[in-house]
Amino acid sequence: MEDLKKRKKYIEYVENVMNLTGVRWCQPYNAKRFKDNFKNWTSGNKDIDEFIQQSQLNAVYYQKNF
């Protein structure tokens, strides 16, 4: 069981590195990932939240979210 947890953490790490470096960047996948996480954060300002969320959903390149 512990080995399975270590493998899962490693896979998550590799996926994060690949996404951050753009090696495996995919617009639909990343838009969904951002959207799924919207409920987990807020700036405290609805207008700013909407701006950030739309920027994340419409990003066309991994280094250009805004």
mmCIF file of C-alpha atoms in Angstrom:
data_model
loop_
_atom_site.group_PDB
_atom_site.id
_atom_site.type_symbol
_atom_site.label_atom_id
_atom_site.label_comp_id
_atom_site.label_asym_id
_atom_site.label_seq_id
_atom_site.Cartn_x
_atom_site.Cartn_y
_atom_site.Cartn_z
ATOM 1 C CA MET A 1 0.000 0.000 0.000
ATOM 2 C CA GLU A 2 2.818 2.414 0.870
ATOM 3 C CA ASP A 3 4.470 1.654 -2.477
ATOM 4 C CA LEU A 4 1.236 2.541 -4.265
ATOM 5 C CA LYS A 5 1.082 5.899 -2.448
ATOM 6 C CA LYS A 6 4.679 6.669 -3.435
ATOM 7 C CA ARG A 7 3.961 5.818 -7.070
ATOM 8 C CA LYS A 8 0.877 8.024 -7.098
ATOM 9 C CA LYS A 9 2.824 10.967 -5.624
ATOM 10 C CA TYR A 10 5.581 10.469 -8.193
ATOM 11 C CA ILE A 11 3.080 10.372 -11.059
ATOM 12 C CA GLU A 12 1.434 13.569 -9.775
ATOM 13 C CA TYR A 13 4.856 15.221 -9.530
ATOM 14 C CA VAL A 14 5.797 14.228 -13.084
ATOM 15 C CA GLU A 15 2.438 15.439 -14.418
ATOM 16 C CA ASN A 16 2.895 18.785 -12.658
ATOM 17 C CA VAL A 17 6.405 19.221 -14.061
ATOM 18 C CA MET A 18 5.227 18.323 -17.546
ATOM 19 C CA ASN A 19 2.333 20.776 -17.323
ATOM 20 C CA LEU A 20 4.491 23.577 -15.920
ATOM 21 C CA THR A 21 7.123 23.186 -18.624
ATOM 22 C CA GLY A 22 4.603 22.802 -21.433
ATOM 23 C CA VAL A 23 5.952 19.420 -22.447
ATOM 24 C CA ARG A 24 2.482 17.972 -22.357
ATOM 25 C CA TRP A 25 0.312 21.065 -22.366
ATOM 26 C CA CYS A 26 -3.188 20.530 -23.705
ATOM 27 C CA GLN A 27 -5.664 23.414 -23.772
ATOM 28 C CA PRO A 28 -8.864 21.371 -23.196
ATOM 29 C CA TYR A 29 -7.261 19.315 -20.423
ATOM 30 C CA ASN A 30 -5.865 22.345 -18.635
ATOM 31 C CA ALA A 31 -9.097 24.329 -19.001
ATOM 32 C CA LYS A 32 -10.983 21.438 -17.399
ATOM 33 C CA ARG A 33 -8.386 21.130 -14.652
ATOM 34 C CA PHE A 34 -8.673 24.855 -13.888
ATOM 35 C CA LYS A 35 -12.488 24.751 -14.006
ATOM 36 C CA ASP A 36 -12.623 21.769 -11.655
ATOM 37 C CA ASN A 37 -10.546 23.771 -9.172
ATOM 38 C CA PHE A 38 -12.600 27.013 -9.291
ATOM 39 C CA LYS A 39 -14.642 25.967 -6.264
ATOM 40 C CA ASN A 40 -11.469 25.621 -4.178
ATOM 41 C CA TRP A 41 -10.298 29.237 -4.252
ATOM 42 C CA THR A 42 -11.394 32.862 -4.335
ATOM 43 C CA SER A 43 -9.639 36.199 -4.294
ATOM 44 C CA GLY A 44 -12.535 37.597 -2.305
ATOM 45 C CA ASN A 45 -13.571 39.747 -5.270
ATOM 46 C CA LYS A 46 -16.119 38.290 -7.714
ATOM 47 C CA ASP A 47 -14.922 40.423 -10.651
ATOM 48 C CA ILE A 48 -11.289 39.424 -10.156
ATOM 49 C CA ASP A 49 -12.269 35.762 -9.772
ATOM 50 C CA GLU A 50 -14.207 35.892 -13.065
ATOM 51 C CA PHE A 51 -11.294 37.586 -14.840
ATOM 52 C CA ILE A 52 -8.816 34.970 -13.617
ATOM 53 C CA GLN A 53 -11.167 32.097 -14.405
ATOM 54 C CA GLN A 54 -11.856 33.316 -17.951
ATOM 55 C CA SER A 55 -8.140 33.838 -18.516
ATOM 56 C CA GLN A 56 -7.432 30.294 -17.371
ATOM 57 C CA LEU A 57 -10.215 28.798 -19.496
ATOM 58 C CA ASN A 58 -9.126 30.692 -22.621
ATOM 59 C CA ALA A 59 -5.367 30.234 -22.359
ATOM 60 C CA VAL A 60 -3.904 29.046 -25.660
ATOM 61 C CA TYR A 61 -0.321 28.534 -24.535
ATOM 62 C CA TYR A 62 1.032 27.292 -21.232
ATOM 63 C CA GLN A 63 2.986 30.493 -20.547
ATOM 64 C CA LYS A 64 0.187 32.860 -21.537
ATOM 65 C CA ASN A 65 -2.738 32.576 -19.146
ATOM 66 C CA PHE A 66 -3.288 36.353 -19.097
#
